[in-house]
PDB file of C-alpha atoms in Angstrom:
ATOM      1  CA  UNK Z  29      47.642 177.870 193.321  1.00 93.00           C
ATOM      2  CA  UNK Z  30      46.967 181.426 194.520  1.00 92.00           C
ATOM      3  CA  UNK Z  31      49.881 182.559 196.706  1.00 92.00           C
ATOM      4  CA  UNK Z  32      48.366 185.762 198.024  1.00 88.00           C
ATOM      5  CA  UNK Z  33      49.816 188.471 200.222  1.00 86.00           C
ATOM      6  CA  UNK Z  34      47.380 187.532 202.995  1.00 86.00           C
ATOM      7  CA  UNK Z  35      46.511 183.878 202.345  1.00 91.00           C
ATOM      8  CA  UNK Z  36      47.748 181.010 200.217  1.00 94.00           C
ATOM      9  CA  UNK Z  37      44.984 179.033 198.497  1.00 95.00           C
ATOM     10  CA  UNK Z  38      45.277 175.816 196.512  1.00 95.00           C
ATOM     11  CA  UNK Z  39      42.930 173.379 194.798  1.00 96.00           C
ATOM     12  CA  UNK Z  40      43.716 170.129 193.021  1.00 95.00           C
ATOM     13  CA  UNK Z  41      41.991 168.094 190.341  1.00 93.00           C
ATOM     14  CA  UNK Z  42      41.019 165.585 193.043  1.00 92.00           C
ATOM     15  CA  UNK Z  43      38.909 168.262 194.762  1.00 93.00           C
ATOM     16  CA  UNK Z  44      41.283 168.834 197.689  1.00 95.00           C
ATOM     17  CA  UNK Z  45      41.601 172.398 199.008  1.00 96.00           C
ATOM     18  CA  UNK Z  46      44.012 174.221 201.294  1.00 95.00           C
ATOM     19  CA  UNK Z  47      43.956 177.758 202.673  1.00 94.00           C
ATOM     20  CA  UNK Z  48      46.285 179.265 205.280  1.00 93.00           C
ATOM     21  CA  UNK Z  49      47.851 182.647 206.140  1.00 91.00           C
ATOM     22  CA  UNK Z  50      50.928 183.483 204.054  1.00 93.00           C
ATOM     23  CA  UNK Z  51      53.183 183.548 207.119  1.00 91.00           C
ATOM     24  CA  UNK Z  52      56.314 181.508 207.914  1.00 93.00           C
ATOM     25  CA  UNK Z  53      58.526 181.184 210.997  1.00 92.00           C
ATOM     26  CA  UNK Z  54      61.511 178.987 211.888  1.00 91.00           C
ATOM     27  CA  UNK Z  55      60.474 175.537 213.095  1.00 85.00           C
ATOM     28  CA  UNK Z  56      62.094 172.793 215.129  1.00 70.00           C
ATOM     29  CA  UNK Z  57      61.197 174.405 218.476  1.00 60.00           C
ATOM     30  CA  UNK Z  58      58.118 172.380 219.413  1.00 56.00           C
ATOM     31  CA  UNK Z  59      57.831 172.091 223.189  1.00 46.00           C
ATOM     32  CA  UNK Z  60      55.209 169.368 222.989  1.00 48.00           C
ATOM     33  CA  UNK Z  61      52.608 171.496 224.778  1.00 44.00           C
ATOM     34  CA  UNK Z  62      49.896 171.519 222.099  1.00 52.00           C
ATOM     35  CA  UNK Z  63      46.597 170.465 223.618  1.00 47.00           C
ATOM     36  CA  UNK Z  64      47.921 170.581 227.187  1.00 42.00           C
ATOM     37  CA  UNK Z  65      45.387 173.235 228.173  1.00 39.00           C
ATOM     38  CA  UNK Z  66      42.582 171.842 226.039  1.00 42.00           C
ATOM     39  CA  UNK Z  67      43.198 173.903 222.899  1.00 44.00           C
ATOM     40  CA  UNK Z  68      43.885 172.531 219.459  1.00 51.00           C
ATOM     41  CA  UNK Z  69      47.013 173.313 217.484  1.00 54.00           C
ATOM     42  CA  UNK Z  70      46.582 175.082 214.159  1.00 73.00           C
ATOM     43  CA  UNK Z  71      48.770 175.679 211.150  1.00 81.00           C
ATOM     44  CA  UNK Z  72      51.456 173.360 209.887  1.00 91.00           C
ATOM     45  CA  UNK Z  73      54.940 172.123 210.744  1.00 92.00           C
ATOM     46  CA  UNK Z  74      56.877 171.682 207.497  1.00 94.00           C
ATOM     47  CA  UNK Z  75      60.203 170.047 206.653  1.00 95.00           C
ATOM     48  CA  UNK Z  76      61.795 170.684 203.270  1.00 95.00           C
ATOM     49  CA  UNK Z  77      64.816 169.051 201.574  1.00 94.00           C
ATOM     50  CA  UNK Z  78      65.936 170.633 198.323  1.00 91.00           C
ATOM     51  CA  UNK Z  79      67.885 168.645 195.767  1.00 86.00           C
ATOM     52  CA  UNK Z  80      70.952 170.885 196.192  1.00 86.00           C
ATOM     53  CA  UNK Z  81      71.299 169.828 199.839  1.00 85.00           C
ATOM     54  CA  UNK Z  82      69.518 172.750 201.489  1.00 90.00           C
ATOM     55  CA  UNK Z  83      66.991 171.772 204.120  1.00 92.00           C
ATOM     56  CA  UNK Z  84      64.973 173.382 206.860  1.00 93.00           C
ATOM     57  CA  UNK Z  85      62.100 173.124 209.320  1.00 94.00           C
ATOM     58  CA  UNK Z  86      59.362 175.746 209.416  1.00 94.00           C
ATOM     59  CA  UNK Z  87      56.060 176.741 210.935  1.00 93.00           C
ATOM     60  CA  UNK Z  88      53.590 177.773 208.247  1.00 94.00           C
ATOM     61  CA  UNK Z  89      50.239 179.547 208.418  1.00 91.00           C
ATOM     62  CA  UNK Z  90      48.477 179.922 211.758  1.00 89.00           C
ATOM     63  CA  UNK Z  91      51.296 178.063 213.507  1.00 89.00           C
ATOM     64  CA  UNK Z  92      53.706 180.849 212.530  1.00 89.00           C
ATOM     65  CA  UNK Z  93      51.534 183.814 213.470  1.00 82.00           C
ATOM     66  CA  UNK Z  94      52.379 183.686 217.157  1.00 75.00           C
ATOM     67  CA  UNK Z  95      56.126 183.576 216.607  1.00 82.00           C
ATOM     68  CA  UNK Z  96      58.327 186.613 217.222  1.00 80.00           C
ATOM     69  CA  UNK Z  97      60.269 185.514 214.132  1.00 85.00           C
ATOM     70  CA  UNK Z  98      57.256 185.270 211.808  1.00 83.00           C
ATOM     71  CA  UNK Z  99      57.649 186.747 208.333  1.00 85.00           C
ATOM     72  CA  UNK Z 100      55.180 187.393 205.549  1.00 85.00           C
ATOM     73  CA  UNK Z 101      54.857 189.557 202.472  1.00 81.00           C
ATOM     74  CA  UNK Z 102      55.412 193.138 203.608  1.00 73.00           C
ATOM     75  CA  UNK Z 103      55.305 194.878 200.251  1.00 69.00           C
ATOM     76  CA  UNK Z 104      54.481 194.447 196.601  1.00 68.00           C
ATOM     77  CA  UNK Z 105      57.451 192.160 195.919  1.00 76.00           C
ATOM     78  CA  UNK Z 106      57.260 188.555 197.110  1.00 84.00           C
ATOM     79  CA  UNK Z 107      60.641 187.107 198.196  1.00 88.00           C
ATOM     80  CA  UNK Z 108      61.259 183.932 196.208  1.00 91.00           C
ATOM     81  CA  UNK Z 109      62.188 181.724 199.175  1.00 92.00           C
ATOM     82  CA  UNK Z 110      59.045 182.671 201.115  1.00 94.00           C
ATOM     83  CA  UNK Z 111      56.775 182.368 198.073  1.00 95.00           C
ATOM     84  CA  UNK Z 112      58.146 178.944 197.138  1.00 95.00           C
ATOM     85  CA  UNK Z 113      57.923 177.543 200.678  1.00 95.00           C
ATOM     86  CA  UNK Z 114      54.256 178.545 200.869  1.00 96.00           C
ATOM     87  CA  UNK Z 115      53.657 177.043 197.426  1.00 96.00           C
ATOM     88  CA  UNK Z 116      55.358 173.738 198.301  1.00 96.00           C
ATOM     89  CA  UNK Z 117      53.395 173.479 201.551  1.00 96.00           C
ATOM     90  CA  UNK Z 118      50.104 174.039 199.768  1.00 96.00           C
ATOM     91  CA  UNK Z 119      51.025 171.509 197.075  1.00 95.00           C
ATOM     92  CA  UNK Z 120      51.710 168.886 199.730  1.00 95.00           C
ATOM     93  CA  UNK Z 121      48.432 169.649 201.520  1.00 95.00           C
ATOM     94  CA  UNK Z 122      46.342 169.055 198.386  1.00 94.00           C
ATOM     95  CA  UNK Z 123      48.181 165.859 197.500  1.00 91.00           C
ATOM     96  CA  UNK Z 124      50.214 167.136 194.564  1.00 89.00           C
ATOM     97  CA  UNK Z 125      53.431 165.373 195.519  1.00 81.00           C
ATOM     98  CA  UNK Z 126      54.685 161.899 194.682  1.00 80.00           C
ATOM     99  CA  UNK Z 127      56.283 159.145 196.769  1.00 80.00           C
ATOM    100  CA  UNK Z 128      58.504 156.163 196.188  1.00 70.00           C
ATOM    101  CA  UNK Z 129      61.537 155.737 193.919  1.00 71.00           C
ATOM    102  CA  UNK Z 130      59.759 157.207 190.847  1.00 70.00           C
ATOM    103  CA  UNK Z 131      57.520 159.941 192.292  1.00 79.00           C
ATOM    104  CA  UNK Z 132      56.654 161.743 189.061  1.00 82.00           C
ATOM    105  CA  UNK Z 133      55.707 165.370 188.562  1.00 89.00           C
ATOM    106  CA  UNK Z 134      52.552 167.473 188.551  1.00 93.00           C
ATOM    107  CA  UNK Z 135      51.167 170.409 186.569  1.00 95.00           C
ATOM    108  CA  UNK Z 136      50.920 173.820 188.216  1.00 96.00           C
ATOM    109  CA  UNK Z 137      49.035 177.041 187.499  1.00 96.00           C
ATOM    110  CA  UNK Z 138      49.752 180.182 189.503  1.00 95.00           C
ATOM    111  CA  UNK Z 139      48.702 183.811 189.303  1.00 90.00           C
ATOM    112  CA  UNK Z 140      50.420 187.181 189.303  1.00 87.00           C
ATOM    113  CA  UNK Z 141      48.841 190.574 190.030  1.00 82.00           C
ATOM    114  CA  UNK Z 142      48.021 192.383 186.803  1.00 79.00           C
ATOM    115  CA  UNK Z 143      50.432 195.201 187.665  1.00 77.00           C
ATOM    116  CA  UNK Z 144      53.378 192.783 187.688  1.00 82.00           C
ATOM    117  CA  UNK Z 145      52.250 190.223 185.120  1.00 85.00           C
ATOM    118  CA  UNK Z 146      54.070 191.451 182.024  1.00 85.00           C
ATOM    119  CA  UNK Z 147      57.351 192.128 183.854  1.00 87.00           C
ATOM    120  CA  UNK Z 148      57.507 189.025 186.067  1.00 90.00           C
ATOM    121  CA  UNK Z 149      55.660 186.155 184.366  1.00 92.00           C
ATOM    122  CA  UNK Z 150      58.610 184.712 182.443  1.00 94.00           C
ATOM    123  CA  UNK Z 151      60.981 184.798 185.411  1.00 94.00           C
ATOM    124  CA  UNK Z 152      58.379 183.214 187.712  1.00 95.00           C
ATOM    125  CA  UNK Z 153      57.632 180.456 185.203  1.00 96.00           C
ATOM    126  CA  UNK Z 154      61.322 179.636 184.797  1.00 96.00           C
ATOM    127  CA  UNK Z 155      61.931 179.568 188.548  1.00 96.00           C
ATOM    128  CA  UNK Z 156      58.996 177.277 189.272  1.00 96.00           C
ATOM    129  CA  UNK Z 157      59.906 174.935 186.429  1.00 95.00           C
ATOM    130  CA  UNK Z 158      63.236 174.420 188.208  1.00 94.00           C
ATOM    131  CA  UNK Z 159      61.766 174.080 191.713  1.00 94.00           C
ATOM    132  CA  UNK Z 160      61.972 170.599 193.263  1.00 94.00           C
ATOM    133  CA  UNK Z 161      62.025 169.394 196.859  1.00 95.00           C
ATOM    134  CA  UNK Z 162      61.030 166.664 199.280  1.00 95.00           C
ATOM    135  CA  UNK Z 163      58.358 168.047 201.610  1.00 95.00           C
ATOM    136  CA  UNK Z 164      56.863 166.663 204.838  1.00 94.00           C
ATOM    137  CA  UNK Z 165      53.867 168.380 206.439  1.00 93.00           C
ATOM    138  CA  UNK Z 166      52.791 167.737 210.035  1.00 91.00           C
ATOM    139  CA  UNK Z 167      55.165 164.782 210.431  1.00 89.00           C
ATOM    140  CA  UNK Z 168      53.673 163.022 207.437  1.00 89.00           C
ATOM    141  CA  UNK Z 169      55.558 161.001 204.864  1.00 90.00           C
ATOM    142  CA  UNK Z 170      57.850 162.981 202.589  1.00 91.00           C
ATOM    143  CA  UNK Z 171      56.446 163.890 199.188  1.00 92.00           C
ATOM    144  CA  UNK Z 172      58.550 164.800 196.177  1.00 95.00           C
ATOM    145  CA  UNK Z 173      57.201 167.922 194.491  1.00 95.00           C
ATOM    146  CA  UNK Z 174      58.317 169.203 191.099  1.00 95.00           C
ATOM    147  CA  UNK Z 175      56.484 170.467 188.059  1.00 95.00           C
ATOM    148  CA  UNK Z 176      56.130 169.065 184.569  1.00 93.00           C
ATOM    149  CA  UNK Z 177      54.256 172.122 183.291  1.00 94.00           C
ATOM    150  CA  UNK Z 178      53.782 175.631 184.743  1.00 96.00           C
ATOM    151  CA  UNK Z 179      51.180 178.198 183.684  1.00 94.00           C
ATOM    152  CA  UNK Z 180      51.381 181.787 184.961  1.00 95.00           C
ATOM    153  CA  UNK Z 181      48.026 183.558 184.690  1.00 91.00           C
ATOM    154  CA  UNK Z 182      46.920 187.135 185.444  1.00 87.00           C
ATOM    155  CA  UNK Z 183      44.949 187.381 188.667  1.00 84.00           C
ATOM    156  CA  UNK Z 184      41.321 188.149 187.958  1.00 82.00           C
ATOM    157  CA  UNK Z 185      41.380 186.023 184.821  1.00 86.00           C
ATOM    158  CA  UNK Z 186      40.954 182.979 187.044  1.00 88.00           C
ATOM    159  CA  UNK Z 187      37.683 184.418 188.332  1.00 90.00           C
ATOM    160  CA  UNK Z 188      36.362 184.725 184.776  1.00 89.00           C
ATOM    161  CA  UNK Z 189      37.103 181.069 184.029  1.00 87.00           C
ATOM    162  CA  UNK Z 190      35.629 179.927 187.334  1.00 86.00           C
ATOM    163  CA  UNK Z 191      32.456 182.012 187.069  1.00 86.00           C
ATOM    164  CA  UNK Z 192      31.785 182.323 183.346  1.00 87.00           C
ATOM    165  CA  UNK Z 193      30.501 185.394 181.515  1.00 88.00           C
ATOM    166  CA  UNK Z 194      26.999 186.578 180.552  1.00 88.00           C
ATOM    167  CA  UNK Z 195      25.953 186.617 176.905  1.00 88.00           C
ATOM    168  CA  UNK Z 196      25.227 189.678 174.800  1.00 85.00           C
ATOM    169  CA  UNK Z 197      26.770 193.086 174.388  1.00 89.00           C
ATOM    170  CA  UNK Z 198      28.071 195.279 177.125  1.00 92.00           C
ATOM    171  CA  UNK Z 199      30.857 194.707 179.589  1.00 96.00           C
ATOM    172  CA  UNK Z 200      31.667 192.478 182.546  1.00 95.00           C
ATOM    173  CA  UNK Z 201      34.069 193.405 185.297  1.00 95.00           C
ATOM    174  CA  UNK Z 202      36.033 191.592 187.982  1.00 95.00           C
ATOM    175  CA  UNK Z 203      37.142 193.247 191.206  1.00 95.00           C
ATOM    176  CA  UNK Z 204      39.443 190.857 193.063  1.00 93.00           C
ATOM    177  CA  UNK Z 205      40.226 192.213 196.527  1.00 93.00           C
ATOM    178  CA  UNK Z 206      43.361 190.913 198.208  1.00 88.00           C
ATOM    179  CA  UNK Z 207      45.535 191.809 201.153  1.00 86.00           C
ATOM    180  CA  UNK Z 208      47.731 194.486 199.561  1.00 84.00           C
ATOM    181  CA  UNK Z 209      46.320 194.843 196.056  1.00 84.00           C
ATOM    182  CA  UNK Z 210      42.986 194.865 194.287  1.00 91.00           C
ATOM    183  CA  UNK Z 211      43.058 193.584 190.714  1.00 90.00           C
ATOM    184  CA  UNK Z 212      40.375 194.720 188.304  1.00 94.00           C
ATOM    185  CA  UNK Z 213      39.552 193.339 184.882  1.00 93.00           C
ATOM    186  CA  UNK Z 214      37.105 194.588 182.241  1.00 95.00           C
ATOM    187  CA  UNK Z 215      35.813 192.233 179.522  1.00 94.00           C
ATOM    188  CA  UNK Z 216      34.075 193.322 176.307  1.00 95.00           C
ATOM    189  CA  UNK Z 217      31.246 190.778 176.041  1.00 94.00           C
ATOM    190  CA  UNK Z 218      30.993 191.223 172.264  1.00 92.00           C
ATOM    191  CA  UNK Z 219      34.562 190.089 171.637  1.00 91.00           C
ATOM    192  CA  UNK Z 220      35.110 188.223 174.935  1.00 90.00           C
ATOM    193  CA  UNK Z 221      38.483 189.972 175.219  1.00 89.00           C
ATOM    194  CA  UNK Z 222      39.862 192.127 178.031  1.00 89.00           C
ATOM    195  CA  UNK Z 223      39.858 195.881 177.525  1.00 91.00           C
ATOM    196  CA  UNK Z 224      43.565 196.304 178.199  1.00 88.00           C
ATOM    197  CA  UNK Z 225      43.519 199.954 179.213  1.00 90.00           C
ATOM    198  CA  UNK Z 226      40.726 199.240 181.715  1.00 92.00           C
ATOM    199  CA  UNK Z 227      42.547 196.419 183.541  1.00 91.00           C
ATOM    200  CA  UNK Z 228      45.087 196.822 186.292  1.00 89.00           C
ATOM    201  CA  UNK Z 229      45.886 196.782 189.984  1.00 86.00           C
ATOM    202  CA  UNK Z 230      45.174 199.191 192.803  1.00 86.00           C
ATOM    203  CA  UNK Z 231      47.586 199.189 195.733  1.00 85.00           C
ATOM    204  CA  UNK Z 232      44.762 199.067 198.243  1.00 87.00           C
ATOM    205  CA  UNK Z 233      43.387 196.075 200.082  1.00 88.00           C
ATOM    206  CA  UNK Z 234      42.583 194.595 203.454  1.00 91.00           C
ATOM    207  CA  UNK Z 235      45.896 195.712 204.946  1.00 90.00           C
ATOM    208  CA  UNK Z 236      44.534 199.262 205.016  1.00 94.00           C
ATOM    209  CA  UNK Z 237      41.833 198.139 207.462  1.00 95.00           C
ATOM    210  CA  UNK Z 238      44.525 196.758 209.761  1.00 93.00           C
ATOM    211  CA  UNK Z 239      46.512 199.970 209.332  1.00 94.00           C
ATOM    212  CA  UNK Z 240      43.561 202.131 210.336  1.00 96.00           C
ATOM    213  CA  UNK Z 241      42.720 199.962 213.351  1.00 96.00           C
ATOM    214  CA  UNK Z 242      46.378 200.090 214.373  1.00 96.00           C
ATOM    215  CA  UNK Z 243      46.235 203.896 214.283  1.00 97.00           C
ATOM    216  CA  UNK Z 244      43.133 203.842 216.478  1.00 97.00           C
ATOM    217  CA  UNK Z 245      44.853 201.484 218.909  1.00 96.00           C
ATOM    218  CA  UNK Z 246      47.816 203.864 219.146  1.00 97.00           C
ATOM    219  CA  UNK Z 247      45.534 206.849 219.724  1.00 96.00           C
ATOM    220  CA  UNK Z 248      43.635 205.090 222.529  1.00 96.00           C
ATOM    221  CA  UNK Z 249      46.565 203.399 224.284  1.00 96.00           C
ATOM    222  CA  UNK Z 250      49.570 205.554 223.469  1.00 95.00           C
ATOM    223  CA  UNK Z 251      51.416 202.454 222.256  1.00 95.00           C
ATOM    224  CA  UNK Z 252      51.788 200.976 218.763  1.00 95.00           C
ATOM    225  CA  UNK Z 253      50.022 197.717 218.023  1.00 93.00           C
ATOM    226  CA  UNK Z 254      52.622 194.899 217.879  1.00 89.00           C
ATOM    227  CA  UNK Z 255      52.447 193.208 214.455  1.00 82.00           C
ATOM    228  CA  UNK Z 256      52.062 189.736 215.959  1.00 79.00           C
ATOM    229  CA  UNK Z 257      48.967 190.945 217.901  1.00 88.00           C
ATOM    230  CA  UNK Z 258      47.311 192.485 214.861  1.00 88.00           C
ATOM    231  CA  UNK Z 259      45.130 189.469 214.080  1.00 87.00           C
ATOM    232  CA  UNK Z 260      44.033 189.167 217.721  1.00 91.00           C
ATOM    233  CA  UNK Z 261      42.912 192.816 217.805  1.00 95.00           C
ATOM    234  CA  UNK Z 262      41.222 192.715 214.380  1.00 94.00           C
ATOM    235  CA  UNK Z 263      39.241 189.597 215.277  1.00 93.00           C
ATOM    236  CA  UNK Z 264      38.056 191.183 218.520  1.00 95.00           C
ATOM    237  CA  UNK Z 265      37.063 194.423 216.786  1.00 95.00           C
ATOM    238  CA  UNK Z 266      35.196 192.565 214.037  1.00 94.00           C
ATOM    239  CA  UNK Z 267      33.239 190.605 216.638  1.00 95.00           C
ATOM    240  CA  UNK Z 268      32.474 193.767 218.631  1.00 94.00           C
ATOM    241  CA  UNK Z 269      34.523 192.607 221.590  1.00 95.00           C
ATOM    242  CA  UNK Z 270      36.775 194.915 223.651  1.00 95.00           C
ATOM    243  CA  UNK Z 271      40.541 194.422 223.755  1.00 95.00           C
ATOM    244  CA  UNK Z 272      42.309 194.205 227.138  1.00 94.00           C
ATOM    245  CA  UNK Z 273      45.028 196.766 227.800  1.00 95.00           C
ATOM    246  CA  UNK Z 274      46.834 197.051 231.137  1.00 93.00           C
ATOM    247  CA  UNK Z 275      43.882 195.886 233.186  1.00 93.00           C
ATOM    248  CA  UNK Z 276      41.350 197.957 231.239  1.00 94.00           C
ATOM    249  CA  UNK Z 277      39.437 197.433 228.030  1.00 95.00           C
ATOM    250  CA  UNK Z 278      39.397 199.463 224.841  1.00 95.00           C
ATOM    251  CA  UNK Z 279      36.659 199.294 222.223  1.00 96.00           C
ATOM    252  CA  UNK Z 280      37.813 199.356 218.595  1.00 97.00           C
ATOM    253  CA  UNK Z 281      34.595 198.070 216.983  1.00 96.00           C
ATOM    254  CA  UNK Z 282      33.503 201.461 215.649  1.00 96.00           C
ATOM    255  CA  UNK Z 283      36.999 202.157 214.338  1.00 97.00           C
ATOM    256  CA  UNK Z 284      36.990 198.808 212.566  1.00 96.00           C
ATOM    257  CA  UNK Z 285      33.635 199.467 210.885  1.00 97.00           C
ATOM    258  CA  UNK Z 286      34.741 202.931 209.776  1.00 97.00           C
ATOM    259  CA  UNK Z 287      37.964 201.475 208.368  1.00 96.00           C
ATOM    260  CA  UNK Z 288      36.098 198.836 206.347  1.00 96.00           C
ATOM    261  CA  UNK Z 289      33.746 201.447 204.926  1.00 96.00           C
ATOM    262  CA  UNK Z 290      36.540 203.876 204.028  1.00 96.00           C
ATOM    263  CA  UNK Z 291      38.762 201.225 202.414  1.00 95.00           C
ATOM    264  CA  UNK Z 292      35.836 199.988 200.298  1.00 96.00           C
ATOM    265  CA  UNK Z 293      35.253 203.584 199.196  1.00 96.00           C
ATOM    266  CA  UNK Z 294      38.912 203.951 198.251  1.00 95.00           C
ATOM    267  CA  UNK Z 295      38.876 200.753 196.197  1.00 95.00           C
ATOM    268  CA  UNK Z 296      35.595 201.476 194.396  1.00 95.00           C
ATOM    269  CA  UNK Z 297      36.557 205.066 193.536  1.00 95.00           C
ATOM    270  CA  UNK Z 298      39.880 204.030 192.039  1.00 95.00           C
ATOM    271  CA  UNK Z 299      38.304 201.259 189.960  1.00 95.00           C
ATOM    272  CA  UNK Z 300      35.439 203.457 188.783  1.00 96.00           C
ATOM    273  CA  UNK Z 301      37.860 206.205 187.787  1.00 95.00           C
ATOM    274  CA  UNK Z 302      39.202 203.764 185.174  1.00 95.00           C
ATOM    275  CA  UNK Z 303      35.787 202.338 184.219  1.00 95.00           C
ATOM    276  CA  UNK Z 304      33.966 205.677 184.150  1.00 92.00           C
ATOM    277  CA  UNK Z 305      33.148 205.557 180.417  1.00 92.00           C
ATOM    278  CA  UNK Z 306      31.589 202.077 180.536  1.00 93.00           C
ATOM    279  CA  UNK Z 307      30.083 201.961 184.028  1.00 92.00           C
ATOM    280  CA  UNK Z 308      26.538 202.437 182.705  1.00 93.00           C
ATOM    281  CA  UNK Z 309      26.962 199.531 180.289  1.00 94.00           C
ATOM    282  CA  UNK Z 310      28.186 196.940 182.785  1.00 94.00           C
ATOM    283  CA  UNK Z 311      26.194 193.695 182.741  1.00 95.00           C
ATOM    284  CA  UNK Z 312      27.890 192.443 185.910  1.00 95.00           C
ATOM    285  CA  UNK Z 313      30.742 193.245 188.257  1.00 96.00           C
ATOM    286  CA  UNK Z 314      32.056 190.091 189.880  1.00 96.00           C
ATOM    287  CA  UNK Z 315      33.403 190.544 193.409  1.00 96.00           C
ATOM    288  CA  UNK Z 316      36.064 187.990 194.304  1.00 94.00           C
ATOM    289  CA  UNK Z 317      38.968 187.329 196.634  1.00 91.00           C
ATOM    290  CA  UNK Z 318      39.000 186.985 200.395  1.00 90.00           C
ATOM    291  CA  UNK Z 319      38.743 190.755 200.682  1.00 92.00           C
ATOM    292  CA  UNK Z 320      35.342 190.700 198.991  1.00 93.00           C
ATOM    293  CA  UNK Z 321      33.952 188.996 202.105  1.00 92.00           C
ATOM    294  CA  UNK Z 322      35.237 191.923 204.178  1.00 93.00           C
ATOM    295  CA  UNK Z 323      34.452 194.836 201.862  1.00 94.00           C
ATOM    296  CA  UNK Z 324      31.755 193.299 199.687  1.00 91.00           C
ATOM    297  CA  UNK Z 325      28.698 194.882 201.298  1.00 93.00           C
ATOM    298  CA  UNK Z 326      30.114 198.370 200.786  1.00 95.00           C
ATOM    299  CA  UNK Z 327      31.560 197.637 197.336  1.00 95.00           C
ATOM    300  CA  UNK Z 328      28.180 196.349 196.209  1.00 95.00           C
ATOM    301  CA  UNK Z 329      26.650 199.759 196.883  1.00 95.00           C
ATOM    302  CA  UNK Z 330      29.203 201.525 194.725  1.00 95.00           C
ATOM    303  CA  UNK Z 331      29.936 199.220 191.776  1.00 96.00           C
ATOM    304  CA  UNK Z 332      27.515 198.584 188.874  1.00 95.00           C
ATOM    305  CA  UNK Z 333      25.465 195.361 188.949  1.00 95.00           C
ATOM    306  CA  UNK Z 334      27.583 193.633 191.603  1.00 96.00           C
ATOM    307  CA  UNK Z 335      27.602 189.860 192.125  1.00 95.00           C
ATOM    308  CA  UNK Z 336      29.625 187.997 194.727  1.00 94.00           C
ATOM    309  CA  UNK Z 337      31.119 184.960 192.995  1.00 92.00           C
ATOM    310  CA  UNK Z 338      30.661 181.475 194.322  1.00 87.00           C
ATOM    311  CA  UNK Z 339      33.508 180.472 196.642  1.00 90.00           C
ATOM    312  CA  UNK Z 340      35.214 183.887 196.399  1.00 92.00           C
ATOM    313  CA  UNK Z 341      38.291 182.859 198.414  1.00 92.00           C
ATOM    314  CA  UNK Z 342      39.150 180.057 195.967  1.00 93.00           C
ATOM    315  CA  UNK Z 343      37.723 181.660 192.818  1.00 92.00           C
ATOM    316  CA  UNK Z 344      41.084 182.445 191.205  1.00 91.00           C
ATOM    317  CA  UNK Z 345      42.587 179.069 192.098  1.00 93.00           C
ATOM    318  CA  UNK Z 346      39.531 177.250 190.721  1.00 93.00           C
ATOM    319  CA  UNK Z 347      39.786 179.208 187.501  1.00 92.00           C
ATOM    320  CA  UNK Z 348      43.490 178.445 187.194  1.00 93.00           C
ATOM    321  CA  UNK Z 349      42.692 174.754 187.642  1.00 93.00           C
ATOM    322  CA  UNK Z 350      40.099 174.862 184.865  1.00 92.00           C
ATOM    323  CA  UNK Z 351      42.629 176.511 182.556  1.00 91.00           C
ATOM    324  CA  UNK Z 352      45.306 173.987 183.488  1.00 89.00           C
ATOM    325  CA  UNK Z 353      43.102 170.946 182.942  1.00 88.00           C
ATOM    326  CA  UNK Z 354      41.428 172.267 179.798  1.00 82.00           C
ATOM    327  CA  UNK Z 355      37.938 172.276 181.305  1.00 64.00           C
ATOM    328  CA  UNK Z 356      37.382 176.039 180.842  1.00 53.00           C
TER     329      UNK Z 356
END
């Protein structure tokens, strides 16, 4: 499980996968209009019953993004109730729950950004070991979800286990680009151990692209970009399409491209400032995370011996799964 600031990703030993925006809104307000105009509904309607009697209905992922009451991760800290609802939803989607009178438990591996790992790993492990609930997704049968074993792993380490490392001397790096943070990891190939002082997190990620495009929108319209319209505007700008505004159209494509380039420069400079002594001895720099698909072309020009990992969105989750099942 990779509960990211932008997206939640999960994989199971059965091969099932789930990926959705890390956004939640109150549920129970379905008007029954999905598909009326020919469109298809997206996202998930989720019902949760906790063992202490708490219960609720929610919209999760794409289904929540259009709500005025949508909430996501707005800063470095992840509120426990939001994090755990996203985690339970993803577990249900990949078939991790049990049914019937003796539903059983499952094993779970999750990640934490390197900057928070030492301070938060024990508390997160204890909280998830005590988490248990009945969960129904998209009107499906309730599944009981609780955890027999919980591993908490540094983000970036999952990429190493999923991708493997080259042989020989030198160094290998991981640059894992997320929504709000970029985790970087340096491995000494001789010892196969991380170089602790060359690993960490940069508080820069894809959200800076949205921030820059929002500033351009304000400059061209005189009005701030509403948060719930951010995805609409970013998608249009990425595709080179104009955005309607009061009967006119504004073009943000050039602003979007400039933002992507500048954010990639910010990320690469901060990582290289830490790796400066070993940059010439890097055998490979793995680019991972959903943000690598956005910034990867520009990062590849700046980082030594870059290689986009296979399945970069799920790379951490796949590595966690290998560690959990002992197949690493």
